[in-house]
Amino acid sequence: MIRIERRLEQPRWLSLAVPVVSIVVAFALATIVLVATHHPPLHTFRRLFDAAFLANGSLSETVVSATPLAFTGLAAAVAFRMRLFNVGGEGQLYAGAITGATVGLLVAGAPSPVVIGAMMLAGAAGGAVLAAVSGVLRAFFSTNEIITSLMLNYVVALIIDYLIFDSHSYLRDTTGFEASVFPQGKILPDSATWSSWTPHGLLLPLGALVAIGLAVALWGLYARTRFGFEVKVIGDSTRAGRYAGMRTRRKILAVMCLSGAIAGLGGASQDGDFRHQLDPRGLTQANYGYTGIVVAALARYNPLAVVLVAFLLGGLQNAGYTLQGADFPNGLVGVLQGLILFCALGGELFIRYRVRIVRRPSPAVESAS
């Protein structure tokens, strides 16, 4: 008989050994797929690694792909550590993009640092307000936050489409023949373009540095403050938190708003760092919020690990775009990405649980007993 038992203690070496073994298994399975589809495995893996990290300009493209994943991964990790399953990072990122672009256009005449700061605050506020809806429903009405936050994703997706494609809103560009035929958002002014640096040819956008700073701050908040201690206690047992006099409703609302604010800041970063306009199709097709949940799970909700995992997954996505071609179809790229993610997530089972093989007693022993 095979039994799966929860580990009472998790050895530290498992946290390192299991992910490594999971990646090895993923590449072993990918090798089988590549051989079956008549693609040389070693050559393909080398192309994958080169496209993600070594080719000219690939590292910068990986940072660009990783930046929104870091924001949405941090947003998910912040909530999940309190057992709040905020799956609304996608919609909260849209909300932050809407409010960030709006403020960027409204204060266009101000100095660039003022405009950038206002966009950050507006993006964080937009995401926080949207997350607060699910937070209030969970804290005061015991409504499942998974359902409410997920449904709000679709609501905000329809709103962002309406603002650009189905109305003549302030955010839509209505000047010229091309804008009337192909609806698009207004281009943000130069003062709303976020700063970037290129040390040794590596592009470092401001949003990426903000995400790293947030990860450090969140690690300190959860590991070194009373707030973080109370969040951990309430996450482990709501009853214990209430018995200790902790204000659980306030904590639920605070954590949900913090999570939404981080995702909303990621939406503002998309406006200021990369797209320079409100881009509904680009945002909704990227699925940053849903991928951020995977990032948080792989990082085991550790803010510092979220940044590293986001960088690795960003490289995987960037390499996937590069490898696509007539000799390497898009579907095969998706299979390779899925195998790596599936094995990495599946490895979590062996960190939290122990698999035991129990021998059944022989019939003679059973009859004697």
CSV table of C-alpha atoms in Angstrom, one decimal:
chain,number,residue,atom,x,y,z
A,1,MET,CA,0.0,0.0,0.0
A,2,ILE,CA,1.1,3.5,-0.8
A,3,ARG,CA,0.3,6.2,1.8
A,4,ILE,CA,0.8,9.9,1.5
A,5,GLU,CA,1.4,11.5,5.0
A,6,ARG,CA,1.9,15.2,5.8
A,7,ARG,CA,5.4,16.0,7.1
A,8,LEU,CA,5.4,17.3,10.7
A,9,GLU,CA,8.8,18.9,10.0
A,10,GLN,CA,10.2,19.9,6.6
A,11,PRO,CA,14.0,19.4,6.4
A,12,ARG,CA,15.8,22.4,4.9
A,13,TRP,CA,17.7,20.3,2.4
A,14,LEU,CA,14.3,19.3,0.8
A,15,SER,CA,13.7,22.9,-0.2
A,16,LEU,CA,16.8,22.8,-2.4
A,17,ALA,CA,16.8,19.2,-3.5
A,18,VAL,CA,13.2,18.9,-4.6
A,19,PRO,CA,13.2,21.9,-7.1
A,20,VAL,CA,16.5,20.7,-8.6
A,21,VAL,CA,15.2,17.1,-9.0
A,22,SER,CA,11.9,18.5,-10.4
A,23,ILE,CA,13.8,20.5,-13.1
A,24,VAL,CA,15.9,17.4,-14.0
A,25,VAL,CA,12.7,15.4,-14.4
A,26,ALA,CA,11.1,18.1,-16.5
A,27,PHE,CA,14.1,18.2,-18.9
A,28,ALA,CA,14.1,14.3,-19.0
A,29,LEU,CA,10.4,14.4,-20.1
A,30,ALA,CA,11.1,17.2,-22.5
A,31,THR,CA,13.9,15.1,-24.0
A,32,ILE,CA,11.4,12.3,-24.7
A,33,VAL,CA,9.0,14.8,-26.4
A,34,LEU,CA,11.7,16.3,-28.5
A,35,VAL,CA,13.0,12.9,-29.6
A,36,ALA,CA,9.4,11.8,-30.5
A,37,THR,CA,9.0,15.0,-32.6
A,38,HIS,CA,12.4,14.6,-34.3
A,39,HIS,CA,14.1,17.6,-32.7
A,40,PRO,CA,17.7,17.1,-31.3
A,41,PRO,CA,17.4,17.6,-27.6
A,42,LEU,CA,20.8,19.0,-26.8
A,43,HIS,CA,20.7,21.5,-29.7
A,44,THR,CA,17.2,22.6,-28.6
A,45,PHE,CA,18.1,23.1,-25.0
A,46,ARG,CA,21.2,25.1,-26.1
A,47,ARG,CA,19.0,27.3,-28.3
A,48,LEU,CA,16.5,27.7,-25.4
A,49,PHE,CA,19.2,28.8,-23.0
A,50,ASP,CA,20.9,31.1,-25.5
A,51,ALA,CA,17.6,32.8,-26.4
A,52,ALA,CA,16.8,33.4,-22.8
A,53,PHE,CA,20.1,34.6,-21.4
A,54,LEU,CA,23.2,34.6,-23.7
A,55,ALA,CA,22.2,35.9,-27.1
A,56,ASN,CA,22.7,39.6,-27.9
A,57,GLY,CA,19.9,41.6,-26.2
A,58,SER,CA,18.2,38.5,-24.8
A,59,LEU,CA,19.0,39.3,-21.1
A,60,SER,CA,17.3,42.7,-21.5
A,61,GLU,CA,14.3,41.1,-23.1
A,62,THR,CA,14.1,38.6,-20.2
A,63,VAL,CA,14.1,41.5,-17.7
A,64,VAL,CA,11.3,43.1,-19.6
A,65,SER,CA,9.3,39.9,-19.6
A,66,ALA,CA,10.1,39.3,-15.9
A,67,THR,CA,9.0,42.7,-14.6
A,68,PRO,CA,5.2,42.3,-14.7
A,69,LEU,CA,5.6,38.7,-13.5
A,70,ALA,CA,7.5,40.0,-10.4
A,71,PHE,CA,4.7,42.4,-9.6
A,72,THR,CA,1.8,39.9,-9.9
A,73,GLY,CA,3.9,37.2,-8.2
A,74,LEU,CA,4.5,39.4,-5.2
A,75,ALA,CA,0.8,40.4,-5.2
A,76,ALA,CA,-0.2,36.7,-5.0
A,77,ALA,CA,2.5,35.8,-2.5
A,78,VAL,CA,1.4,38.6,-0.1
A,79,ALA,CA,-2.2,37.4,0.0
A,80,PHE,CA,-1.4,33.6,0.0
A,81,ARG,CA,0.8,33.8,3.0
A,82,MET,CA,-2.4,34.7,5.0
A,83,ARG,CA,-4.4,32.0,3.2
A,84,LEU,CA,-6.2,34.6,1.3
A,85,PHE,CA,-6.4,33.3,-2.3
A,86,ASN,CA,-6.4,36.5,-4.3
A,87,VAL,CA,-6.6,35.3,-7.9
A,88,GLY,CA,-7.6,38.8,-9.0
A,89,GLY,CA,-4.1,40.0,-9.8
A,90,GLU,CA,-5.0,40.1,-13.5
A,91,GLY,CA,-7.9,42.6,-13.0
A,92,GLN,CA,-6.0,44.6,-10.4
A,93,LEU,CA,-3.1,45.0,-12.9
A,94,TYR,CA,-5.7,46.3,-15.5
A,95,ALA,CA,-7.1,48.7,-12.9
A,96,GLY,CA,-3.6,50.0,-12.1
A,97,ALA,CA,-2.9,50.5,-15.8
A,98,ILE,CA,-6.2,52.5,-16.3
A,99,THR,CA,-5.6,54.8,-13.3
A,100,GLY,CA,-1.9,55.1,-14.0
A,101,ALA,CA,-2.5,56.1,-17.7
A,102,THR,CA,-5.2,58.5,-16.7
A,103,VAL,CA,-3.1,60.4,-14.2
A,104,GLY,CA,-0.1,60.3,-16.6
A,105,LEU,CA,-2.2,62.2,-19.1
A,106,LEU,CA,-3.8,64.6,-16.6
A,107,VAL,CA,-0.6,65.8,-15.1
A,108,ALA,CA,1.4,65.8,-18.3
A,109,GLY,CA,2.7,69.4,-17.8
A,110,ALA,CA,4.4,68.6,-14.4
A,111,PRO,CA,8.1,67.6,-14.1
A,112,SER,CA,8.8,64.1,-14.9
A,113,PRO,CA,9.6,62.8,-11.3
A,114,VAL,CA,6.2,64.3,-10.2
A,115,VAL,CA,4.4,62.6,-13.1
A,116,ILE,CA,6.1,59.2,-12.5
A,117,GLY,CA,5.4,59.4,-8.8
A,118,ALA,CA,1.7,60.3,-9.4
A,119,MET,CA,1.4,57.3,-11.8
A,120,MET,CA,2.8,55.0,-9.2
A,121,LEU,CA,0.4,56.2,-6.6
A,122,ALA,CA,-2.5,56.1,-8.9
A,123,GLY,CA,-1.7,52.6,-10.2
A,124,ALA,CA,-1.3,51.3,-6.6
A,125,ALA,CA,-4.6,53.0,-5.6
A,126,GLY,CA,-6.5,51.5,-8.5
A,127,GLY,CA,-5.4,48.0,-7.7
A,128,ALA,CA,-6.0,48.4,-4.0
A,129,VAL,CA,-9.6,49.7,-4.5
A,130,LEU,CA,-10.4,46.7,-6.7
A,131,ALA,CA,-8.9,44.3,-4.3
A,132,ALA,CA,-10.7,46.0,-1.4
A,133,VAL,CA,-14.1,44.8,-2.9
A,134,SER,CA,-13.1,41.2,-2.4
A,135,GLY,CA,-11.5,42.0,0.9
A,136,VAL,CA,-14.7,43.6,2.3
A,137,LEU,CA,-16.8,40.8,1.1
A,138,ARG,CA,-14.5,38.2,2.7
A,139,ALA,CA,-13.9,40.0,6.0
A,140,PHE,CA,-17.5,41.1,6.7
A,141,PHE,CA,-19.7,38.7,4.7
A,142,SER,CA,-17.6,35.6,4.6
A,143,THR,CA,-17.7,35.5,0.8
A,144,ASN,CA,-15.1,33.3,-0.9
A,145,GLU,CA,-12.5,35.7,-2.2
A,146,ILE,CA,-11.5,33.3,-5.0
A,147,ILE,CA,-14.8,33.7,-6.7
A,148,THR,CA,-15.2,37.5,-6.2
A,149,SER,CA,-11.6,38.3,-7.3
A,150,LEU,CA,-11.8,36.0,-10.3
A,151,MET,CA,-15.1,37.5,-11.5
A,152,LEU,CA,-13.7,41.0,-11.1
A,153,ASN,CA,-11.0,40.1,-13.6
A,154,TYR,CA,-13.6,39.8,-16.3
A,155,VAL,CA,-15.4,42.9,-15.2
A,156,VAL,CA,-12.2,45.1,-15.5
A,157,ALA,CA,-11.2,43.4,-18.7
A,158,LEU,CA,-14.6,44.5,-20.2
A,159,ILE,CA,-14.1,48.0,-18.8
A,160,ILE,CA,-10.6,48.4,-20.3
A,161,ASP,CA,-11.9,47.2,-23.7
A,162,TYR,CA,-14.8,49.7,-23.5
A,163,LEU,CA,-12.5,52.6,-22.7
A,164,ILE,CA,-10.5,52.1,-25.9
A,165,PHE,CA,-12.6,50.2,-28.4
A,166,ASP,CA,-16.3,51.0,-27.6
A,167,SER,CA,-16.3,54.6,-26.5
A,168,HIS,CA,-14.6,58.0,-27.0
A,169,SER,CA,-13.2,58.1,-23.5
A,170,TYR,CA,-10.4,60.4,-22.4
A,171,LEU,CA,-7.9,57.6,-22.7
A,172,ARG,CA,-8.7,56.9,-26.4
A,173,ASP,CA,-6.8,58.6,-29.2
A,174,THR,CA,-9.5,60.2,-31.5
A,175,THR,CA,-7.3,62.4,-33.6
A,176,GLY,CA,-6.6,61.5,-37.2
A,177,PHE,CA,-7.9,58.9,-39.7
A,178,GLU,CA,-5.8,56.0,-38.4
A,179,ALA,CA,-7.0,56.5,-34.8
A,180,SER,CA,-10.6,56.3,-36.0
A,181,VAL,CA,-10.1,53.1,-38.0
A,182,PHE,CA,-7.7,51.4,-35.6
A,183,PRO,CA,-8.7,52.4,-32.0
A,184,GLN,CA,-5.8,52.8,-29.6
A,185,GLY,CA,-5.0,54.6,-26.4
A,186,LYS,CA,-3.4,58.0,-26.3
A,187,ILE,CA,0.3,58.1,-26.3
A,188,LEU,CA,1.6,59.2,-22.9
A,189,PRO,CA,3.7,62.4,-22.9
A,190,ASP,CA,7.5,62.1,-22.5
A,191,SER,CA,7.3,63.2,-18.9
A,192,ALA,CA,5.3,60.0,-18.2
A,193,THR,CA,8.0,57.8,-19.5
A,194,TRP,CA,9.7,56.0,-16.6
A,195,SER,CA,13.4,56.1,-16.4
A,196,SER,CA,15.7,53.2,-17.4
A,197,TRP,CA,19.4,52.4,-17.3
A,198,THR,CA,21.6,50.3,-19.4
A,199,PRO,CA,24.7,49.2,-17.5
A,200,HIS,CA,27.0,47.1,-19.7
A,201,GLY,CA,24.2,46.9,-22.3
A,202,LEU,CA,21.7,45.4,-19.9
A,203,LEU,CA,18.3,47.3,-19.8
A,204,LEU,CA,17.1,48.0,-16.3
A,205,PRO,CA,13.7,49.7,-16.3
A,206,LEU,CA,12.5,51.6,-13.3
A,207,GLY,CA,9.7,49.1,-12.8
A,208,ALA,CA,12.1,46.2,-12.4
A,209,LEU,CA,14.1,48.1,-9.7
A,210,VAL,CA,10.8,49.0,-7.9
A,211,ALA,CA,9.8,45.3,-7.9
A,212,ILE,CA,13.1,44.3,-6.4
A,213,GLY,CA,12.8,47.0,-3.7
A,214,LEU,CA,9.3,45.9,-3.0
A,215,ALA,CA,10.4,42.3,-2.6
A,216,VAL,CA,13.0,43.3,0.0
A,217,ALA,CA,10.5,45.5,1.8
A,218,LEU,CA,7.9,42.8,1.9
A,219,TRP,CA,10.4,40.3,3.2
A,220,GLY,CA,11.2,42.7,6.1
A,221,LEU,CA,7.5,43.4,6.7
A,222,TYR,CA,6.6,39.7,7.0
A,223,ALA,CA,9.7,38.5,8.8
A,224,ARG,CA,10.6,41.4,11.1
A,225,THR,CA,7.4,43.2,12.1
A,226,ARG,CA,4.4,42.7,14.3
A,227,PHE,CA,2.1,43.0,11.3
A,228,GLY,CA,3.9,40.0,9.6
A,229,PHE,CA,3.7,37.9,12.8
A,230,GLU,CA,-0.1,38.6,13.1
A,231,VAL,CA,-0.6,37.7,9.5
A,232,LYS,CA,1.2,34.4,10.0
A,233,VAL,CA,-0.9,33.6,13.1
A,234,ILE,CA,-4.2,34.5,11.4
A,235,GLY,CA,-3.2,32.5,8.3
A,236,ASP,CA,-2.5,29.4,10.4
A,237,SER,CA,-5.6,29.7,12.5
A,238,THR,CA,-8.2,32.5,12.4
A,239,ARG,CA,-9.6,31.3,15.8
A,240,ALA,CA,-6.2,31.6,17.4
A,241,GLY,CA,-5.8,35.1,16.1
A,242,ARG,CA,-9.2,36.2,17.5
A,243,TYR,CA,-8.4,34.5,20.8
A,244,ALA,CA,-5.2,36.5,21.0
A,245,GLY,CA,-7.1,39.7,20.4
A,246,MET,CA,-5.9,40.3,16.8
A,247,ARG,CA,-8.3,42.3,14.6
A,248,THR,CA,-8.7,39.7,11.9
A,249,ARG,CA,-11.1,41.7,9.7
A,250,ARG,CA,-8.7,44.6,9.5
A,251,LYS,CA,-5.9,42.3,8.7
A,252,ILE,CA,-7.8,40.6,5.9
A,253,LEU,CA,-8.7,44.0,4.4
A,254,ALA,CA,-5.2,45.4,4.8
A,255,VAL,CA,-3.5,42.3,3.2
A,256,MET,CA,-6.0,42.3,0.2
A,257,CYS,CA,-5.4,46.0,-0.4
A,258,LEU,CA,-1.7,45.6,-0.2
A,259,SER,CA,-1.8,42.7,-2.6
A,260,GLY,CA,-4.0,44.7,-5.0
A,261,ALA,CA,-1.8,47.8,-4.7
A,262,ILE,CA,1.3,45.8,-5.8
A,263,ALA,CA,-0.5,44.3,-8.9
A,264,GLY,CA,-1.8,47.8,-9.7
A,265,LEU,CA,1.7,49.2,-9.5
A,266,GLY,CA,2.6,46.6,-12.1
A,267,GLY,CA,-0.1,47.9,-14.4
A,268,ALA,CA,1.3,51.4,-14.1
A,269,SER,CA,4.7,50.1,-14.8
A,270,GLN,CA,3.4,48.6,-18.1
A,271,ASP,CA,2.2,52.1,-19.1
A,272,GLY,CA,5.3,54.0,-18.1
A,273,ASP,CA,8.1,51.5,-18.7
A,274,PHE,CA,7.0,49.6,-21.9
A,275,ARG,CA,3.8,50.4,-23.6
A,276,HIS,CA,3.5,54.2,-23.2
A,277,GLN,CA,-0.3,54.0,-23.6
A,278,LEU,CA,-3.2,52.0,-22.3
A,279,ASP,CA,-3.0,48.8,-24.4
A,280,PRO,CA,-6.1,46.6,-23.7
A,281,ARG,CA,-5.2,43.8,-26.2
A,282,GLY,CA,-1.6,43.6,-25.1
A,283,LEU,CA,-2.5,43.4,-21.4
A,284,THR,CA,-5.3,40.9,-21.7
A,285,GLN,CA,-3.4,38.6,-24.0
A,286,ALA,CA,-0.3,38.5,-21.8
A,287,ASN,CA,-2.1,36.8,-18.7
A,288,TYR,CA,0.4,38.4,-16.3
A,289,GLY,CA,-1.9,38.0,-13.3
A,290,TYR,CA,-2.5,34.3,-13.8
A,291,THR,CA,1.2,33.5,-14.4
A,292,GLY,CA,2.0,35.5,-11.3
A,293,ILE,CA,0.1,32.9,-9.3
A,294,VAL,CA,2.4,30.2,-10.7
A,295,VAL,CA,5.4,32.4,-9.9
A,296,ALA,CA,4.3,32.8,-6.2
A,297,ALA,CA,3.6,29.1,-5.9
A,298,LEU,CA,7.1,28.1,-7.3
A,299,ALA,CA,8.7,30.7,-4.9
A,300,ARG,CA,6.7,29.2,-2.0
A,301,TYR,CA,5.4,32.7,-1.3
A,302,ASN,CA,8.9,34.0,-0.4
A,303,PRO,CA,9.1,37.6,-1.8
A,304,LEU,CA,12.8,37.4,-2.5
A,305,ALA,CA,12.4,34.1,-4.3
A,306,VAL,CA,9.5,35.5,-6.3
A,307,VAL,CA,11.9,37.9,-8.1
A,308,LEU,CA,14.3,35.0,-9.0
A,309,VAL,CA,11.4,32.8,-10.2
A,310,ALA,CA,9.9,35.7,-12.2
A,311,PHE,CA,13.3,36.2,-13.9
A,312,LEU,CA,13.6,32.5,-14.8
A,313,LEU,CA,10.0,32.3,-16.1
A,314,GLY,CA,10.6,35.5,-18.0
A,315,GLY,CA,13.6,33.9,-19.7
A,316,LEU,CA,11.5,30.9,-20.5
A,317,GLN,CA,8.8,33.0,-22.1
A,318,ASN,CA,11.3,35.1,-24.0
A,319,ALA,CA,13.0,32.0,-25.3
A,320,GLY,CA,9.7,30.5,-26.4
A,321,TYR,CA,9.0,33.6,-28.5
A,322,THR,CA,12.4,33.3,-30.1
A,323,LEU,CA,12.3,29.6,-30.8
A,324,GLN,CA,8.9,29.7,-32.6
A,325,GLY,CA,9.2,29.1,-36.3
A,326,ALA,CA,8.5,26.8,-39.2
A,327,ASP,CA,10.8,24.1,-37.7
A,328,PHE,CA,9.7,24.6,-34.2
A,329,PRO,CA,5.9,25.2,-33.8
A,330,ASN,CA,4.3,27.3,-31.1
A,331,GLY,CA,2.5,24.2,-29.7
A,332,LEU,CA,5.8,22.5,-29.0
A,333,VAL,CA,7.1,25.5,-27.1
A,334,GLY,CA,4.0,25.5,-25.0
A,335,VAL,CA,4.5,21.8,-24.2
A,336,LEU,CA,8.1,22.4,-23.0
A,337,GLN,CA,7.0,25.3,-20.9
A,338,GLY,CA,4.2,23.3,-19.4
A,339,LEU,CA,6.4,20.4,-18.5
A,340,ILE,CA,8.8,22.6,-16.6
A,341,LEU,CA,6.0,24.3,-14.7
A,342,PHE,CA,4.1,21.1,-14.0
A,343,CYS,CA,7.1,19.3,-12.6
A,344,ALA,CA,8.2,22.2,-10.5
A,345,LEU,CA,4.7,22.6,-9.0
A,346,GLY,CA,4.4,18.8,-8.6
A,347,GLY,CA,7.6,18.7,-6.6
A,348,GLU,CA,5.9,20.7,-3.9
A,349,LEU,CA,4.1,17.5,-2.9
A,350,PHE,CA,7.3,15.9,-1.8
A,351,ILE,CA,8.2,19.0,0.3
A,352,ARG,CA,5.0,19.0,2.3
A,353,TYR,CA,4.2,15.3,2.2
A,354,ARG,CA,6.0,12.0,2.6
A,355,VAL,CA,5.3,9.0,0.5
A,356,ARG,CA,5.4,5.7,2.4
A,357,ILE,CA,5.1,2.1,1.1
A,358,VAL,CA,3.4,0.0,3.7
A,359,ARG,CA,3.4,-3.8,3.3
A,360,ARG,CA,0.2,-5.6,4.0
A,361,PRO,CA,0.4,-8.4,6.6
A,362,SER,CA,0.3,-11.9,5.2
A,363,PRO,CA,-3.0,-13.9,5.3
A,364,ALA,CA,-1.5,-16.1,8.0
A,365,VAL,CA,-0.8,-13.2,10.3
A,366,GLU,CA,-4.2,-11.7,9.7
A,367,SER,CA,-5.9,-15.0,10.6
A,368,ALA,CA,-3.8,-15.4,13.7
A,369,SER,CA,-4.7,-11.9,14.9
